[in-house]
Coordinates of C-alpha atoms in Angstrom, one line a residue:
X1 CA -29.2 -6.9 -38.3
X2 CA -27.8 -9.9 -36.5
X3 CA -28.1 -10.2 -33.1
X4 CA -24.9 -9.9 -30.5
X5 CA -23.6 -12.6 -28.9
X6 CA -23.3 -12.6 -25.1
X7 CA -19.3 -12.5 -25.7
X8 CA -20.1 -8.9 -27.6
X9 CA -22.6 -7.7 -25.3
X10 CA -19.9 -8.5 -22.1
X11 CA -17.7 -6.3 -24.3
X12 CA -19.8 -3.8 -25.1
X13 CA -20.9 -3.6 -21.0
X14 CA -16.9 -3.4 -20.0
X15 CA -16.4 -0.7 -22.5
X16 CA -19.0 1.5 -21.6
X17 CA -18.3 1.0 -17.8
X18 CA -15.0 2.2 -18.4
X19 CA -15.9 5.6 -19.7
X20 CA -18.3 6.2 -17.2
X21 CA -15.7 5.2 -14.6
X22 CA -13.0 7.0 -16.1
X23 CA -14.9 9.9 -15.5
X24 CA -16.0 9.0 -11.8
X25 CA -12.5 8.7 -10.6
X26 CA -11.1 11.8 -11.8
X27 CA -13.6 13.4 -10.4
X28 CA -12.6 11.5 -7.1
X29 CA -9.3 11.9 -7.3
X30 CA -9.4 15.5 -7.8
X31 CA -11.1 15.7 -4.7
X32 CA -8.6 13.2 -3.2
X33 CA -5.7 15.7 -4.3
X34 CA -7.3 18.4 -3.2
X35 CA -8.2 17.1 0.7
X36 CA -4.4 15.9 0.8
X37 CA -2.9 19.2 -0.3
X38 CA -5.0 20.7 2.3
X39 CA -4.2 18.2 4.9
X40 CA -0.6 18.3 4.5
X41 CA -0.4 22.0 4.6
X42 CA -2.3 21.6 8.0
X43 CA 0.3 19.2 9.0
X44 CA 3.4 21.7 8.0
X45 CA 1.8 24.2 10.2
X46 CA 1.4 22.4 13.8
X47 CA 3.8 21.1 16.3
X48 CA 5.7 22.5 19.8
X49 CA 6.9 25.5 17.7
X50 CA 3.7 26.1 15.9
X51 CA 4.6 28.1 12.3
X52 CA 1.8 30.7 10.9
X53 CA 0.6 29.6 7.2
X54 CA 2.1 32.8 5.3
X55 CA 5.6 31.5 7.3
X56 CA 5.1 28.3 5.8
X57 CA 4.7 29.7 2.4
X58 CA 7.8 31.6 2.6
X59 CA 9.9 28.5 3.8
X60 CA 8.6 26.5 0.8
X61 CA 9.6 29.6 -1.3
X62 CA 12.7 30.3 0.3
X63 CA 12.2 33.8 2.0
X64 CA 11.8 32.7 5.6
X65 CA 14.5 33.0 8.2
X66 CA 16.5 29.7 9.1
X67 CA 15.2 28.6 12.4
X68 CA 11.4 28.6 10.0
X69 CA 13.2 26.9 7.1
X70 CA 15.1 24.6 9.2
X71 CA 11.7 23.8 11.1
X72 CA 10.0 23.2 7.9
X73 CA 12.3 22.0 5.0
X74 CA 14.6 19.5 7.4
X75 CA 11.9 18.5 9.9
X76 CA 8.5 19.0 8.9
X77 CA 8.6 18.9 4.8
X78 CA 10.8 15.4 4.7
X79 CA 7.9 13.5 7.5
X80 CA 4.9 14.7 5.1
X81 CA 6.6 14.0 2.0
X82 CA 7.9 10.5 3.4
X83 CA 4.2 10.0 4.6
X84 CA 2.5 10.4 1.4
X85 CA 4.5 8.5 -0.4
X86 CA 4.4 5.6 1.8
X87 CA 0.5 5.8 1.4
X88 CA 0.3 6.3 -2.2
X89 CA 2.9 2.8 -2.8
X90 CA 0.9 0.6 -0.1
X91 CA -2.7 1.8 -1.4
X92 CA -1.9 1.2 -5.1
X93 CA -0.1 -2.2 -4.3
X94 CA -3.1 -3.3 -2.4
X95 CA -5.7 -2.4 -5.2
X96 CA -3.1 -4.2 -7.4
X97 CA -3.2 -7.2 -5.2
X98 CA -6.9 -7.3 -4.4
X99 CA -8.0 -6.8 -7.6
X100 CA -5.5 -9.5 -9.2
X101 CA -7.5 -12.3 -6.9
X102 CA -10.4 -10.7 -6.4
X103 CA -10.3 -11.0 -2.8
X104 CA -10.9 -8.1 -0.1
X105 CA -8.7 -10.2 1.9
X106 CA -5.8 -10.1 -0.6
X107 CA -4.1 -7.1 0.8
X108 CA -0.2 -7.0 1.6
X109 CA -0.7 -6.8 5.2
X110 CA -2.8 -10.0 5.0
X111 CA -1.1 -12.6 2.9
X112 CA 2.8 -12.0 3.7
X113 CA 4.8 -9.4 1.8
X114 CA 5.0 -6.9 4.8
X115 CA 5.4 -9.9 7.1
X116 CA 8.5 -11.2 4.6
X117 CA 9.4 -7.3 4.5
X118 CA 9.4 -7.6 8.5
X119 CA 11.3 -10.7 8.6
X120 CA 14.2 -9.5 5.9
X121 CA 14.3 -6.2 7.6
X122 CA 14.6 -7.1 10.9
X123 CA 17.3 -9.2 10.3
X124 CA 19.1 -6.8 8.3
X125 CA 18.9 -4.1 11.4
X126 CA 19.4 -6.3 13.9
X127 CA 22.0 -8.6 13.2
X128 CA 23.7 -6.3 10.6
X129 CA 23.1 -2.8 11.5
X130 CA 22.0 -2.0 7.9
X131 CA 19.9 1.8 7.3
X132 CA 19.1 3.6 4.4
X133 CA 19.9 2.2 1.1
X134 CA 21.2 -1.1 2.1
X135 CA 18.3 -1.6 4.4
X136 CA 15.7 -1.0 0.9
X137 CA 18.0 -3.5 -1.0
X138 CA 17.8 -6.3 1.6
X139 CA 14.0 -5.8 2.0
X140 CA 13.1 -5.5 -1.8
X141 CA 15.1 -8.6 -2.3
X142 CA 13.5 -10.6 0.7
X143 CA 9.9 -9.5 -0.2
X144 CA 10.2 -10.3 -3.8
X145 CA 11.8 -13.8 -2.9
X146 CA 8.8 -14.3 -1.1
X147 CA 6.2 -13.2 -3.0
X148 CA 7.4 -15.3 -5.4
X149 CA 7.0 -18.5 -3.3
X150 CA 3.8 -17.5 -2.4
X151 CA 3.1 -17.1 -6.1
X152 CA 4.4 -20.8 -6.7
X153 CA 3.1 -22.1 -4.1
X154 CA -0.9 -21.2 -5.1
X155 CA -0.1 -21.8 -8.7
X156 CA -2.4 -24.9 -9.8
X157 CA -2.6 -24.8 -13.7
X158 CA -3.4 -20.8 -12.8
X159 CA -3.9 -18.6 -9.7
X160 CA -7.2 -18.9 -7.5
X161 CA -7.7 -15.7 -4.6
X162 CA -8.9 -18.2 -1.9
X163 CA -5.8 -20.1 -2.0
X164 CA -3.2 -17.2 -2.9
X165 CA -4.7 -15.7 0.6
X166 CA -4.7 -19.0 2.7
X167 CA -0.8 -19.8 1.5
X168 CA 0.0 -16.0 2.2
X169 CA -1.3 -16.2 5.7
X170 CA 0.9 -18.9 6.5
X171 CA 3.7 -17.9 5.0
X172 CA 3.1 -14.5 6.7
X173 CA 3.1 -17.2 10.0
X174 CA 6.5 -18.2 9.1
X175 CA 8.1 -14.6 8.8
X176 CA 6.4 -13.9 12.2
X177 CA 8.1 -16.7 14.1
X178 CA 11.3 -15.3 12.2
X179 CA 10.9 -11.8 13.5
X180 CA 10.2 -13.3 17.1
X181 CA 13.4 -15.4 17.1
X182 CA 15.4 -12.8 16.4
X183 CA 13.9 -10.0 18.5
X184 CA 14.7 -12.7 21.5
X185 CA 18.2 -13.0 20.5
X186 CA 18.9 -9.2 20.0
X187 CA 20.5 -6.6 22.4
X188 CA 17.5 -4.7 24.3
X189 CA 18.9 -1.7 22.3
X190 CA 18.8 -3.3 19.1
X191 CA 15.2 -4.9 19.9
X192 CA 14.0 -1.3 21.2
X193 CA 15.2 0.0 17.5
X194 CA 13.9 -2.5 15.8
X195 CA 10.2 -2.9 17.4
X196 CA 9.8 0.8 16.4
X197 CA 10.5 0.0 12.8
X198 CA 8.1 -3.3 12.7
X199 CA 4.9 -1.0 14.2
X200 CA 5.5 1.3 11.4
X201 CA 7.3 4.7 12.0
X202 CA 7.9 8.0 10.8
X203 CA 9.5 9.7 13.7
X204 CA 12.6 9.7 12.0
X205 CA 12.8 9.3 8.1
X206 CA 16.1 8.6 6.3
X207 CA 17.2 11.0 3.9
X208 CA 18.7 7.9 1.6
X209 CA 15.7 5.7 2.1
X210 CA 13.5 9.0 1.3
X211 CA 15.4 9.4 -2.3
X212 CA 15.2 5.5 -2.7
X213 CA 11.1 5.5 -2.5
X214 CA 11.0 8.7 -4.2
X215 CA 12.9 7.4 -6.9
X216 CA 10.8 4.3 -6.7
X217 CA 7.6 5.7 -6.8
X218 CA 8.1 7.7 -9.9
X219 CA 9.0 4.4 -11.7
X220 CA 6.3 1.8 -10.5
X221 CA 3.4 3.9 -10.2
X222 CA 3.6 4.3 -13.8
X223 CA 4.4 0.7 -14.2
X224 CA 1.7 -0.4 -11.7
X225 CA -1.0 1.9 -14.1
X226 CA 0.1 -0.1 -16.8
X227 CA 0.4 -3.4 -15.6
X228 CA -2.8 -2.7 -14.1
X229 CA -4.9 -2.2 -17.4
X230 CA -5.7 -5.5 -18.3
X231 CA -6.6 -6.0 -14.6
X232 CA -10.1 -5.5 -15.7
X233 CA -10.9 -7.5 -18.4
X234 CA -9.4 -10.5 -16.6
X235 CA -12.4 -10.2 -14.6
X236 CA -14.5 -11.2 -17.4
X237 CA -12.8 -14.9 -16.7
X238 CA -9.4 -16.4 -18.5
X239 CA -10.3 -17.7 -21.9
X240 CA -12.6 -14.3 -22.8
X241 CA -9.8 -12.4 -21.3
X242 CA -7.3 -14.5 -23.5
X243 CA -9.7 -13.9 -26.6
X244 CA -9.4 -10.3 -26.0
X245 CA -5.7 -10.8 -26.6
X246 CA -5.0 -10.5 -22.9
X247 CA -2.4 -12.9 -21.5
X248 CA -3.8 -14.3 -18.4
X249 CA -1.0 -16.2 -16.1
X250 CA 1.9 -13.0 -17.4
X251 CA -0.3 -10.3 -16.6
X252 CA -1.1 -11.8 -13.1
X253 CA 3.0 -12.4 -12.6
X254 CA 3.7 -9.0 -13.3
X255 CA 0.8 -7.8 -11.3
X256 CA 2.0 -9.3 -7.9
X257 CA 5.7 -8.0 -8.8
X258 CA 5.3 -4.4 -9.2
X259 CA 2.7 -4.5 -6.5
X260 CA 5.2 -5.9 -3.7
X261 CA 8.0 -4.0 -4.8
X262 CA 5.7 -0.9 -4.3
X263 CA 5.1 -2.5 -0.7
X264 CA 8.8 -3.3 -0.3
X265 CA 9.8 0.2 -0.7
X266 CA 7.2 1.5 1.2
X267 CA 8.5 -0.9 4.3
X268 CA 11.8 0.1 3.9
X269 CA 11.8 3.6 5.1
X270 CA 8.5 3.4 7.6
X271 CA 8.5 -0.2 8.5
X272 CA 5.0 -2.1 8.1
X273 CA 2.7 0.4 8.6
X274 CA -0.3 -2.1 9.1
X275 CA -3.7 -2.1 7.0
X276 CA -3.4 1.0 5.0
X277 CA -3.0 -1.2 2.3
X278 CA -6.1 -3.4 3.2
X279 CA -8.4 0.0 3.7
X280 CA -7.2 2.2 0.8
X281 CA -8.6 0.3 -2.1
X282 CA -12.3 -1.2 -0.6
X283 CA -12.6 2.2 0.4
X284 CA -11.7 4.1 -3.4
X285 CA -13.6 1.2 -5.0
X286 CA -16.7 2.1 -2.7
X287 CA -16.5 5.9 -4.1
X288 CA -16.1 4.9 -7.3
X289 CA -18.5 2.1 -7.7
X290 CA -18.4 -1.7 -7.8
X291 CA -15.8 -2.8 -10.6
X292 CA -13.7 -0.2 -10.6
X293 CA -10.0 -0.8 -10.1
X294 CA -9.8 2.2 -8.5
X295 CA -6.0 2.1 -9.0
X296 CA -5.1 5.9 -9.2
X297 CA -7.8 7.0 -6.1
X298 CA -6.1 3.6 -4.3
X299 CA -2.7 5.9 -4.0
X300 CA -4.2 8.8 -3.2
X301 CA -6.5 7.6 -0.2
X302 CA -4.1 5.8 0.8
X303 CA -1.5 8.9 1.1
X304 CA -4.1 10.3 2.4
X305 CA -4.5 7.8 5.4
X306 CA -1.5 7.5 6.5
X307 CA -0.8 11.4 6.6
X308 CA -4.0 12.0 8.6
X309 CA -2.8 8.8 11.0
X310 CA 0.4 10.7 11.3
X311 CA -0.8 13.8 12.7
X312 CA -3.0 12.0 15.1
X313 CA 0.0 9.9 15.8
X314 CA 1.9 13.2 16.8
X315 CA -0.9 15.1 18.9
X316 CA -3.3 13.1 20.2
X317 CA -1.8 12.1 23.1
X318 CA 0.1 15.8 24.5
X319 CA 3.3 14.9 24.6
X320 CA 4.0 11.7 23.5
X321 CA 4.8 10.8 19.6
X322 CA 3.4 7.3 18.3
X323 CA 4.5 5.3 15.6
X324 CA 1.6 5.8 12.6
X325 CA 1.2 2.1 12.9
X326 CA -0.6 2.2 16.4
X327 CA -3.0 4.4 14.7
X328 CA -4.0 2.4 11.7
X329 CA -3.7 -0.7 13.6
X330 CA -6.5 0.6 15.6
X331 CA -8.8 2.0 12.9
X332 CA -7.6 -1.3 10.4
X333 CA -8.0 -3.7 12.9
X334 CA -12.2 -3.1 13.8
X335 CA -12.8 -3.4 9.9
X336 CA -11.0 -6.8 9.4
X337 CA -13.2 -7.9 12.0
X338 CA -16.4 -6.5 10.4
X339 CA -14.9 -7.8 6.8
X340 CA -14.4 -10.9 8.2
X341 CA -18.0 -11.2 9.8
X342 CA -19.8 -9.9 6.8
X343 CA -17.9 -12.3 4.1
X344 CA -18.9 -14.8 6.9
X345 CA -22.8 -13.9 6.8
X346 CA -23.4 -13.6 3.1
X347 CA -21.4 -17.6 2.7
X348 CA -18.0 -16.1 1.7
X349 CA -15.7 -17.1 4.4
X350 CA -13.6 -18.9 2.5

């Protein structure tokens, strides 16, 4: 019997962590599912004309009377939906993105694409009064043309985290002095609109912009699974990834484009809901157990999140509705800090 090299035994180790972790996160995302089902019924059920549970059942079935149907299927049903999928595409797209350069840090929210989303969209609503599905084109487009700078601009003979988050930081910079310029040069109507959108909003949800991310979802989460695969063995380093048959430099390009076009979409309808994206994956990966790309349990904490920040958004404060992104903001925000300080302590910081 000959004995393995430490290329086989790497193998052999990666194979058998994926079985077990295969395992773990179904089991987590079961439980994932299960908590937002039960969440988002809550959420149908409460509000200034409060609606009993069996009345809820019988709007979703179609046997309630209209005021109850209008109250949930127009108002309620469209806000939940709208806020689960918003959480699923900017949890997945962060998991994508962290995972590509292995960097906690590497989150949309961090290193420019909802700052370019910001910039495009605010611009497109502003100046040109765009909603809907003109309003996702402009801000898919804008995103992607800036991820892609990003992209080239931390490219030296291959990708390296550190850099891909330094050159996203300022390019996320740039997009904020954009956004500022034209918020001073708007009508205080216009500026009043638009600040709403750049906190991150679901107080009023598009019906077009709703069937666009729909639509969306059900094409790049798929995608993102996919692209995602290899995700894992690239963490084994370039050439052993290449060996494995594993094409390193393609696999991270398509990587970083089906994960911003899952945060452009997201933007689109709800603006740029801050840090869901930068919580939802350390978080899943933490259930699941270092290594794990925790793509699939990424989505669902992440819907998850921001459904649970929406509610709060609505009804903590009697009276008064929030944007969801003052809410993540303020439960994001305290673990940047702490991720910042702990990468700091253990000679990470850069």
């Amino acid at each position: 019997m000959t004995a393995s090299s430490p290329q086989q035994t790497a193998v052999a180790a990666v194979l058998r962590d994926r079985r077990h972790g295969r395992r773990r996160a179904l089991r987590v995302s079961l439980v994932l599912s299960v908590l937002l089902i039960a969440v988002g019924a809550v959420s149908l059920t409460l509000g200034a004309a409060g609606v009993a549970p069996a009345d809820v059942l019988a709007a979703l079935v179609g046997r309630a009377d209209r005021l109850t149907s209008f109250v949930i299927l127009e108002l309620r049903l469209p806000r939940l939906v709208a806020g689960a999928l918003v959480g699923a595409c900017l949890g997945m797209s962060g998991a994508l993105i962290q995972s590509m350069a292995r960097n906690p840090l590497a989150s949309p929210d961090i290193i420019g694409i909802t700052a370019a989303a910001s910039a495009t969209g605010s611009i497109a609503l502003v100046w040109f009064g765009l909603t809907g599905l003109a309003l996702s084109g402009v801000v898919l487009t804008g995103t992607l043309a800036a991820a892609a700078l990003i992209y080239l601009l931390a490219w030296r003979r291959g990708v390296s985290g550190y850099r891909f988050v330094l050159i996203g930081i300022g390019i996320a910079a740039f997009c904020g002095g954009i956004v500022s310029y034209v918020l001073t040069r708007a009508d205080i109507t216009d500026v009043q609109q638009a600040l709403v959108w750049l906190t991150g909003s679901l107080n009023s949800v598009d019906p077009a912009a709703l069937a666009v991310l729909a639509v969306g979802t059900v094409v790049l989460l798929p995608s993102a699974l996919a692209v995602g695969r290899p995700l894992g063995t690239l963490s084994l380093g370039d050439d052993l990834a290449a060996g494995l048959g594993v094409r390193p430099e393609r696999t991270r390009l398509l990587v970083v484009a089906v994960a911003v076009a899952l945060a452009a979409i997201a933007v689109a309808l709800a603006g740029p809901v801050s840090f869901v994206a930068f919580l939802a994956a350390p978080i899943a990966r933490g259930l699941l157990g270092r290594g794990s790309l925790a793509l699939v349990p990424s989505a669902l904490l992440g819907a998850l999140i921001l459904v649970v920040s929406d509610i709060a958004a609505q009804f903590a404060i009697p009276g008064v509705s929030l944007p969801v992104g003052v809410v993540t903001g303020i439960v994001g925000a305290p673990y940047l800090l702490w991720l910042l300080a702990r990468t700091n302590r253990i000679g990470r910081g850069g």
